[in-house]
XYZ file of C-alpha atoms in Angstrom:
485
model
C -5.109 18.906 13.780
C -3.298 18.650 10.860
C -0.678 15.702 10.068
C 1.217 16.699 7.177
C 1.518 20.289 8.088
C 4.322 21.734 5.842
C 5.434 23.637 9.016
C 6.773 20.428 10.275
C 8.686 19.132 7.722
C 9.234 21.157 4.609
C 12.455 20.687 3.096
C 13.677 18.571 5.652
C 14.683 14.457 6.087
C 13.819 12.526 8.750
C 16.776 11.035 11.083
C 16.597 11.364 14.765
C 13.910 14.383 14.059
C 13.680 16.891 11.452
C 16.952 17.819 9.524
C 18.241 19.190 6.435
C 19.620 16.467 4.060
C 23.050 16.674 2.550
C 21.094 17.138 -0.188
C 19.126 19.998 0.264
C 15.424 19.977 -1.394
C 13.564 19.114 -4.352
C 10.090 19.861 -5.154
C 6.883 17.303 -4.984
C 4.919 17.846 -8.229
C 1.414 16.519 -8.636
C 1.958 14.337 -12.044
C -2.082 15.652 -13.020
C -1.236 19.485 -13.129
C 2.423 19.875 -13.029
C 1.695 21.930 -9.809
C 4.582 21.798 -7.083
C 3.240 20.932 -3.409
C 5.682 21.431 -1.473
C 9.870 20.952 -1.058
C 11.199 17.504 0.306
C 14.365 16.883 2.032
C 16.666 15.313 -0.514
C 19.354 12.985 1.300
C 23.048 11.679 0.321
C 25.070 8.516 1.001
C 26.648 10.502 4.118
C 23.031 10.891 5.739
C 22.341 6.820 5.220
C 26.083 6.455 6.758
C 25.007 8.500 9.856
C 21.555 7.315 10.042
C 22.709 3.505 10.092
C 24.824 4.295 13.463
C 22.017 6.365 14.822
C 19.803 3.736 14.282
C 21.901 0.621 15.851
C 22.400 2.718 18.715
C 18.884 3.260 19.690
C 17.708 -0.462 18.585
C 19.244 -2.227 21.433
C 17.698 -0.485 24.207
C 14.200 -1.003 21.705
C 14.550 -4.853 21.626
C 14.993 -4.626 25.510
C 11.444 -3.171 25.965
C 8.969 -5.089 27.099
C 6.731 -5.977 23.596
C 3.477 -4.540 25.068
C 5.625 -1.298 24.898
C 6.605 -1.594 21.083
C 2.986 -3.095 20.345
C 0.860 -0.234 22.473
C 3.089 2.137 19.701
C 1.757 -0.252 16.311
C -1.996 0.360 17.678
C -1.169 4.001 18.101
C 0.484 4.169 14.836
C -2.598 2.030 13.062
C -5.043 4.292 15.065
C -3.335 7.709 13.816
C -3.568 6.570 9.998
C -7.154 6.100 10.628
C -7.365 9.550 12.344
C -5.737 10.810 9.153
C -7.084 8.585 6.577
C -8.399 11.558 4.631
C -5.898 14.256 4.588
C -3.121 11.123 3.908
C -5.429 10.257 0.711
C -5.548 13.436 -0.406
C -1.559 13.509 -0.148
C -1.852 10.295 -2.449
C -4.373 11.787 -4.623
C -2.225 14.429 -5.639
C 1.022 13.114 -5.103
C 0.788 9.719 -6.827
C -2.253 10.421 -9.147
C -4.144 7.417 -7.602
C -7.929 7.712 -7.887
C -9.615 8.557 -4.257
C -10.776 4.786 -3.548
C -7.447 3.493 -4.387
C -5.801 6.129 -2.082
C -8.448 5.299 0.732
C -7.653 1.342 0.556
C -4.084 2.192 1.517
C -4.699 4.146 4.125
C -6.784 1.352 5.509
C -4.515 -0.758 4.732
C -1.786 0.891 6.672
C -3.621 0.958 9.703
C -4.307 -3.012 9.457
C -0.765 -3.285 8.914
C 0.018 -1.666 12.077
C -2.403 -3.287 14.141
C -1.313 -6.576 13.273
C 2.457 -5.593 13.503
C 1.065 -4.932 17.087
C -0.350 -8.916 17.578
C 2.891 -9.903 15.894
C 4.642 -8.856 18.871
C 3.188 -10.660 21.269
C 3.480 -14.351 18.764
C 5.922 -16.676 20.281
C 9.028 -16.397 18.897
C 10.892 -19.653 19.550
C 10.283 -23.232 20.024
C 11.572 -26.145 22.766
C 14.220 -28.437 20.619
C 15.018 -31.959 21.904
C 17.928 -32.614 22.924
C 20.326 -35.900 23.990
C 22.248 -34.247 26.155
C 21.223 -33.102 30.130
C 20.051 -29.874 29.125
C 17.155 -27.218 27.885
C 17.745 -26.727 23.736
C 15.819 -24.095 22.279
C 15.652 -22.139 19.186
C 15.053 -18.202 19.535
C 14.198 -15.558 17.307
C 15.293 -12.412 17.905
C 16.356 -9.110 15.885
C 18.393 -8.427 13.039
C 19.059 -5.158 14.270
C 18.349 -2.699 11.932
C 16.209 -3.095 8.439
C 16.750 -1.410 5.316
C 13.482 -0.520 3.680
C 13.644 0.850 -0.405
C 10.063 1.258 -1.730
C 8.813 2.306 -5.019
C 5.664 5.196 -6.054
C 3.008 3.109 -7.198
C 1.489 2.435 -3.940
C 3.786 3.964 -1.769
C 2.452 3.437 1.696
C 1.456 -0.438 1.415
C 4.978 -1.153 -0.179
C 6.546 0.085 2.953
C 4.425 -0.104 5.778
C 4.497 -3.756 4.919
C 8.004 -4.192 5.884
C 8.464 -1.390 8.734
C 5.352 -1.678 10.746
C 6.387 -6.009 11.089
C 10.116 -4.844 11.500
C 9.716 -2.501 14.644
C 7.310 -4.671 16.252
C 9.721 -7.410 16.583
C 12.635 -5.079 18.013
C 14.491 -3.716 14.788
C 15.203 -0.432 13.907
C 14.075 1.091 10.254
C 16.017 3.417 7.567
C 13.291 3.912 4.584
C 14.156 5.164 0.993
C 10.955 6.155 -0.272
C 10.937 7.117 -4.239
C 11.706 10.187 -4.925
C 8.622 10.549 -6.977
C 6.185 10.178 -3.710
C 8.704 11.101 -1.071
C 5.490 12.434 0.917
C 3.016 9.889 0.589
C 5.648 7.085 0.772
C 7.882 8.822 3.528
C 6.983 11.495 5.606
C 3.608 10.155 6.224
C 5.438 7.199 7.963
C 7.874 9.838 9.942
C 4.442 11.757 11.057
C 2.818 8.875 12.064
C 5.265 7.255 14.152
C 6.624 10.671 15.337
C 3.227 11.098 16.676
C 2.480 7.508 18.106
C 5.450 7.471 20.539
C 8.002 6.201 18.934
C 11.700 6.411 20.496
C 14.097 8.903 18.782
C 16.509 6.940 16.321
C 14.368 3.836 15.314
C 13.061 5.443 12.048
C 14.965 7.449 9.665
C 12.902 8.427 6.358
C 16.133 9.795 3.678
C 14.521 10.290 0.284
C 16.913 10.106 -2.612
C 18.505 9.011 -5.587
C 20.066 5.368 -5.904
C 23.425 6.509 -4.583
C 21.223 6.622 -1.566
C 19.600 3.164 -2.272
C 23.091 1.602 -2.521
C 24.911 3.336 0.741
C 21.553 2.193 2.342
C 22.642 -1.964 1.403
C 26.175 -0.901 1.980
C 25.914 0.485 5.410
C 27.264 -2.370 8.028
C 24.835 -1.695 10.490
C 21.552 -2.719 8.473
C 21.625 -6.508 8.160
C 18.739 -7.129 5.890
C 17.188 -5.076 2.669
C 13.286 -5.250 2.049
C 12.960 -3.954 -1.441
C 9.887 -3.378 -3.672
C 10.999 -2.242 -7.355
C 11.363 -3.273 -10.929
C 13.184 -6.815 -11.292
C 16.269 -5.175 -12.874
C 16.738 -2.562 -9.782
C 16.069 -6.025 -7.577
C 18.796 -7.903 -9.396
C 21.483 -4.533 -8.499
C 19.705 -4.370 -4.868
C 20.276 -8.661 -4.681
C 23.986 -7.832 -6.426
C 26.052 -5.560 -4.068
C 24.237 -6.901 -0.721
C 25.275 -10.073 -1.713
C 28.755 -8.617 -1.483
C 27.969 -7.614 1.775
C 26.418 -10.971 2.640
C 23.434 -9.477 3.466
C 19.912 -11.000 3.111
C 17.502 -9.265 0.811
C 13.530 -9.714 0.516
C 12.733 -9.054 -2.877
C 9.202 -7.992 -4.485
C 9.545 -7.351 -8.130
C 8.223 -6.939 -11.525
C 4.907 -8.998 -12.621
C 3.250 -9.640 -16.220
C 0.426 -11.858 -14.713
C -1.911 -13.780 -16.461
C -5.634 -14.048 -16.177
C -6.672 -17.267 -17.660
C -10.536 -16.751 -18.733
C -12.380 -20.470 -19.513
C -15.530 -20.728 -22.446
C -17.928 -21.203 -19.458
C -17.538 -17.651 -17.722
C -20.312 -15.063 -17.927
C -18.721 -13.108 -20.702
C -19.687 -9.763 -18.856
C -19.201 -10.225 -15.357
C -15.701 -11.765 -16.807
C -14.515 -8.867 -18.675
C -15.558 -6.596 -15.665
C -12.986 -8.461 -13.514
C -9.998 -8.165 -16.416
C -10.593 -4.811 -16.448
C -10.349 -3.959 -13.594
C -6.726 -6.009 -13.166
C -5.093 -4.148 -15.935
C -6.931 -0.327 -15.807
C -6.632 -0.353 -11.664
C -4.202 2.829 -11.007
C -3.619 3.437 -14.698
C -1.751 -0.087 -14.583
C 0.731 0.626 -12.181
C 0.511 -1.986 -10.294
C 3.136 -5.396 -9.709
C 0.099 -7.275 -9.949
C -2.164 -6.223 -12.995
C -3.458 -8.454 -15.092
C -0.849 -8.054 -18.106
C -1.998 -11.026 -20.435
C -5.365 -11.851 -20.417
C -5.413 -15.301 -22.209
C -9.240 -16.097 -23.504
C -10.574 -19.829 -24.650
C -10.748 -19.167 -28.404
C -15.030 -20.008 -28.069
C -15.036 -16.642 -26.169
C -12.157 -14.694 -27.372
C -13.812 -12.593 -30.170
C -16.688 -11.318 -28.236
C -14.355 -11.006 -24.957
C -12.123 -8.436 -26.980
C -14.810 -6.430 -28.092
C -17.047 -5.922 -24.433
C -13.217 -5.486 -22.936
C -13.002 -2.542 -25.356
C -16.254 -0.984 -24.976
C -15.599 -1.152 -21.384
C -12.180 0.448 -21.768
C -13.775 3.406 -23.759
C -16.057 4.050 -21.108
C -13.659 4.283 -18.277
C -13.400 8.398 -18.015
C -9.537 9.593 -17.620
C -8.145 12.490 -16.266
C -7.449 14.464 -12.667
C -7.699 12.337 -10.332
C -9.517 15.087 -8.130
C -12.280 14.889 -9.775
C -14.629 11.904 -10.639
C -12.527 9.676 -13.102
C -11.753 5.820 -12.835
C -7.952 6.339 -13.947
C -5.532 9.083 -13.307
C -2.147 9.758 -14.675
C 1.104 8.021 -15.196
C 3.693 8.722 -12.827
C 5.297 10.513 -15.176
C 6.580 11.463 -18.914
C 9.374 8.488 -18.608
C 7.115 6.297 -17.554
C 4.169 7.154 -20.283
C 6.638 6.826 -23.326
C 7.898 3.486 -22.055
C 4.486 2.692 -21.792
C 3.556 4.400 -25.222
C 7.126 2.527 -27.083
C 5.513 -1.123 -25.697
C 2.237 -0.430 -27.322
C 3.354 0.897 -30.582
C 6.063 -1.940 -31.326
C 3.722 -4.271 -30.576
C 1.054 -2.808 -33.449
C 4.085 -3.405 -35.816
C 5.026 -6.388 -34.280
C 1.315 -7.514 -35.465
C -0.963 -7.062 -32.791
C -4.258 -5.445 -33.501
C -4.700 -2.132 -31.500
C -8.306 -2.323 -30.550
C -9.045 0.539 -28.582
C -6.797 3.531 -27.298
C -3.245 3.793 -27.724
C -3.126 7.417 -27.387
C -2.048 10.268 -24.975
C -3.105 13.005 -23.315
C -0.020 14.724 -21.531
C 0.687 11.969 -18.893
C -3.147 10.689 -19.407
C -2.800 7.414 -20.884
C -6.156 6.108 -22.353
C -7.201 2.709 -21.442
C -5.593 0.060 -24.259
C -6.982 -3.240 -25.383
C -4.824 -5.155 -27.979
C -5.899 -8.599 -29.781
C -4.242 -10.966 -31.273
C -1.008 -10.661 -29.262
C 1.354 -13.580 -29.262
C 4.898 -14.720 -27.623
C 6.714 -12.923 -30.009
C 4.813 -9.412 -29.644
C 6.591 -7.246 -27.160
C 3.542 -6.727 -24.802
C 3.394 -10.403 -24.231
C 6.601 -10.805 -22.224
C 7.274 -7.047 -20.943
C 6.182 -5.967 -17.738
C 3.671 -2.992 -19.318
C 2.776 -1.270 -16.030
C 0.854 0.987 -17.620
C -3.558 0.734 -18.862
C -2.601 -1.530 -21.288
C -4.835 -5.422 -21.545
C -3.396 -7.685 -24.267
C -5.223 -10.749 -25.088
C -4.160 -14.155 -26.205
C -6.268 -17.071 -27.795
C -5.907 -20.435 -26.421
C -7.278 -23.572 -27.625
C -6.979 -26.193 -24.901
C -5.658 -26.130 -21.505
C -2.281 -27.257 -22.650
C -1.889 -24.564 -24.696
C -3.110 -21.764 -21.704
C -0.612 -23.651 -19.590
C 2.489 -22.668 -22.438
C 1.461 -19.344 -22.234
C 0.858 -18.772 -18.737
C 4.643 -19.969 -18.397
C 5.920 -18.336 -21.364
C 7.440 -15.355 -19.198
C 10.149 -15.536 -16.408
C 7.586 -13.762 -14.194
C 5.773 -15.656 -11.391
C 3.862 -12.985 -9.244
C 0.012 -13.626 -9.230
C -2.506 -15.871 -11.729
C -6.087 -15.235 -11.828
C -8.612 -18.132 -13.286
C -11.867 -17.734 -14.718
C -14.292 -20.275 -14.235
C -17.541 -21.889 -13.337
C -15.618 -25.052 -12.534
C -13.695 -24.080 -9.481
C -11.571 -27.829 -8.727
C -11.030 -26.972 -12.721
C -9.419 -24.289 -11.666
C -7.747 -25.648 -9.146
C -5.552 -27.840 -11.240
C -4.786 -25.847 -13.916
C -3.449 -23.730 -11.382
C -1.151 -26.736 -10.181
C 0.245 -25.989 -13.540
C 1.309 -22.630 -13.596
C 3.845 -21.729 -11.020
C 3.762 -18.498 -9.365
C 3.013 -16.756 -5.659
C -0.137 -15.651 -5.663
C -3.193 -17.527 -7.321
C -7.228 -16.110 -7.572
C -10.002 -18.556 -8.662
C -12.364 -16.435 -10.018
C -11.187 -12.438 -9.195
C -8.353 -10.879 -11.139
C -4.609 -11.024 -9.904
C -4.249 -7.836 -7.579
C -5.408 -8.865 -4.058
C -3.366 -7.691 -1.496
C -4.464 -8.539 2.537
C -2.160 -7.750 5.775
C -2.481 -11.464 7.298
C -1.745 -13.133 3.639
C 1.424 -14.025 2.412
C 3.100 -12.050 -0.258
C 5.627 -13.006 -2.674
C 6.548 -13.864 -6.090
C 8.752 -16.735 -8.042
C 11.148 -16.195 -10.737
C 11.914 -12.736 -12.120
C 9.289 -11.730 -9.507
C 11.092 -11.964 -6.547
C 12.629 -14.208 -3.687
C 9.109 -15.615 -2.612
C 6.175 -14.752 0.248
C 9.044 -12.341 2.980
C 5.519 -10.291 3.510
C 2.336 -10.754 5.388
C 0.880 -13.237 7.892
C 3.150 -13.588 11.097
C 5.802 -16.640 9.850
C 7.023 -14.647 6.740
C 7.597 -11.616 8.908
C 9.015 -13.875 11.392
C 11.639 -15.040 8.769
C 12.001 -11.493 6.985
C 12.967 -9.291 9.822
C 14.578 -11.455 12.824
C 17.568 -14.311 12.782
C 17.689 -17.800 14.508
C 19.471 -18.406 17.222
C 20.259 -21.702 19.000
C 20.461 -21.853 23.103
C 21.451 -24.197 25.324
C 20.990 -24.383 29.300
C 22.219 -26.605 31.761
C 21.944 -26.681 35.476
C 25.501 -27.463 36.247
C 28.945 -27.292 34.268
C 29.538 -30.336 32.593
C 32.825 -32.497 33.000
C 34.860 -32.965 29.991
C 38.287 -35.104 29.451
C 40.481 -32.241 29.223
């Protein structure tokens, strides 16, 4: 049986079932072909107003459950995108040009997600405190109520099952904004799944739209914290008018991540793993490897195998048999294409590619880049690998902190406590001794410093913990205590 029927949800939003948004629809266009797909509910600040209320209605009466009832619906959930795994790939496939392997990790992904959203219920979720006075002190967790979830198109189902799957486990309620660009992949697939696993009407509301929507969704009263997964300036707007609101936000942002290769790597194996961080889904990825700074013994050769490697890497439809599919689209491509081309003039050497095909960008190498070329600080997202020289480890350690980004740091090396202390050096969220900087696991915490974000608010049990419930303090004593008034 079919998941993603069009029957079901064609033109519609999610929110307390199937409905048409304020909105109306918009088409879902496959980035490789141009082809439409299908229509998608579009929804409007008035739909996140109504969905909010909705949604803090049927929370409380959620959080009462037992949490083998919201936990036996997270193993459903994990076990339907397994069910699925195929038919949701092929939504990602088309929808979000990802290669087929990439697609299939997420969908594996999701289901891990769920099925440890399900052992997250079941964690304790307070501790004993000690107290001078006569009585039991303890400290609780419980819900924030309901969680605001924006998430972007690059991997759209791991950027949000991340946060809802942990969120309704614990006793919130969810309203999603997928992009617009994969409201399918990155939205109704989550409506489906849970619709399907048993989940109570009113906990999930899926409203694709524009960032009107976005902003009514960290304006609404009812939603008391924002999980958002973007670009660091949309992060810094997001962080802006909730802090109006006083509201918490998790934020996971923008990356230009280094890859710090030492003289005594194998020279081959080593540009195999850079490659991989910066051509992996065409770029598009918070975590790519978007400086690849080489010991100056190794530099010249690693520049030319990175380039041979980069021409060999076949581009194109991403139904067929290709290691990299399309940008997300034309915006995105001539952002991409403008980085590239000031940085030639801004004296970088343009090794290999540097050219387009429609929205197929080839795979990019470019040598000799320094602080002051453009694709040294910028966030590329896009095929792109520039490479630095270093001479010493000083010097990798300058560069490595020469951006405002702090996301993930990968080190190559046959001296791993080497390794090790360089990376006490470099501040960031993530580090990799010997693999490139995107690594992404369910049980692992997730998070980035600086311009990257507010730090690890995903993955493993005590960043949920933190992310999606508050603190409270309880006191209990057997008998009422006598005071001097």
């Amino acid at each position: 049986m079919s998941l993603l029927d069009l029957t079901n949800w064609q033109g519609l939003i999610y929110s307390d079932g199937w409905i048409e948004g304020g909105g109306g629809a918009a088409p879902v266009v496959e980035p490789a072909t141009g082809t439409e797909l299908a229509q998608v509910g579009v929804a409007t600040p008035t739909d996140v107003t109504k969905a909010a209320s909705r949604a803090a209605d049927a929370q409380r009466d959620w959080a009462a459950q037992p949490y083998a009832v919201r936990a036996a619906v997270l193993r459903r959930a994990g076990q339907l995108f397994t069910e699925h795994a195929a038919e949701i790939a092929d939504w990602l496939v088309r929808e979000s040009g990802a290669i087929r392997p990439f697609a299939e990790f997420q969908t594996q992904v999701a289901a891990e997600e769920c099925f440890a959203a399900a052992a997250l219920a079941a964690e304790p979720y307070g501790q004993l405190l000690r107290t001078a006075a006569p009585r039991l002190s303890m400290a609780r967790r419980v819900p924030v109520g309901v969680a605001g979830v924006i998430a972007p198109f690059n991997a759209p189902i791991v950027l949000a099952i991340r946060a809802i799957a942990p969120a309704l486990a614990l006793g919130n309620a969810v309203v999603c904004k997928p992009d617009p660009r994969t409201a399918v992949s990155g939205g109704v697939v989550f409506a489906r799944v849970f619709e399907e696993a048993g989940l109570p009407a009113g906990l999930l509301h899926v409203l694709s739209g524009d960032a009107a929507v976005g902003a009514a969704l960290v304006e609404a009263p009812e939603i008391g914290v924002i999980a958002f997964t973007g670009s660091t300036g949309a992060g810094r707007a997001v962080a802006t008018l909730a802090a109006k609101h006083l509201k918490r936000v998790h934020l996971e942002l923008g990356g230009n991540s280094a890859l710090v290769v030492l003289d005594d790597v194998d020279l081959e194996a080593a540009v195999s793993v850079g490659a991989f961080g910066s051509f992996n889904h065409a770029g598009q990825i918070c975590m790519a490897t978007g400086r690849h700074l080489v010991h100056h013994a190794v530099a010249e050769e690693y520049v030319r195998v990175l380039a041979a490697h980069a021409e060999k890497l076949p581009v194109g439809d991403p139904t067929g048999a290709v290691a990299i599919g399309p940008m997300i689209d034309a915006g995105q491509r001539d952002r991409v294409h403008g980085l590239v081309t000031s940085s030639v003039e801004a004296g970088a050497e343009l090794v290999t590619g540097g050219s387009y095909d429609d929205l197929f960008y080839k795979p990019t190498v470019l040598g000799g880049v320094t602080p002051e070329v453009p694709a040294f600080s910028a966030e590329i997202f896009g095929p792109v690998a520039p490479v630095s020289v270093f001479h010493d480890l000083d010097e990798a350690v300058r560069l490595a902190t020469a951006t405002p980004y702090g996301l993930s740091l990968g080190i190559l090396t046959r001296d791993v406590m080497a390794g090790l202390a360089l990376a006490e050096r470099i501040p960031t969220g993530l580090v990799h001794i010997n693999d490139q900087t995107v690594n992404d696991e369910p049980n692992a915490p997730f998070g980035g410093l600086g311009d990257s974000g507010t730090g690890s608010r995903h993955g493993g049990s005590a960043a949920n913990l933190d992310a999606f419930t508050e603190t409270q303090w309880v006191t209990v004593r057997g008998d009422l205590p006598k005071y001097p008034f």
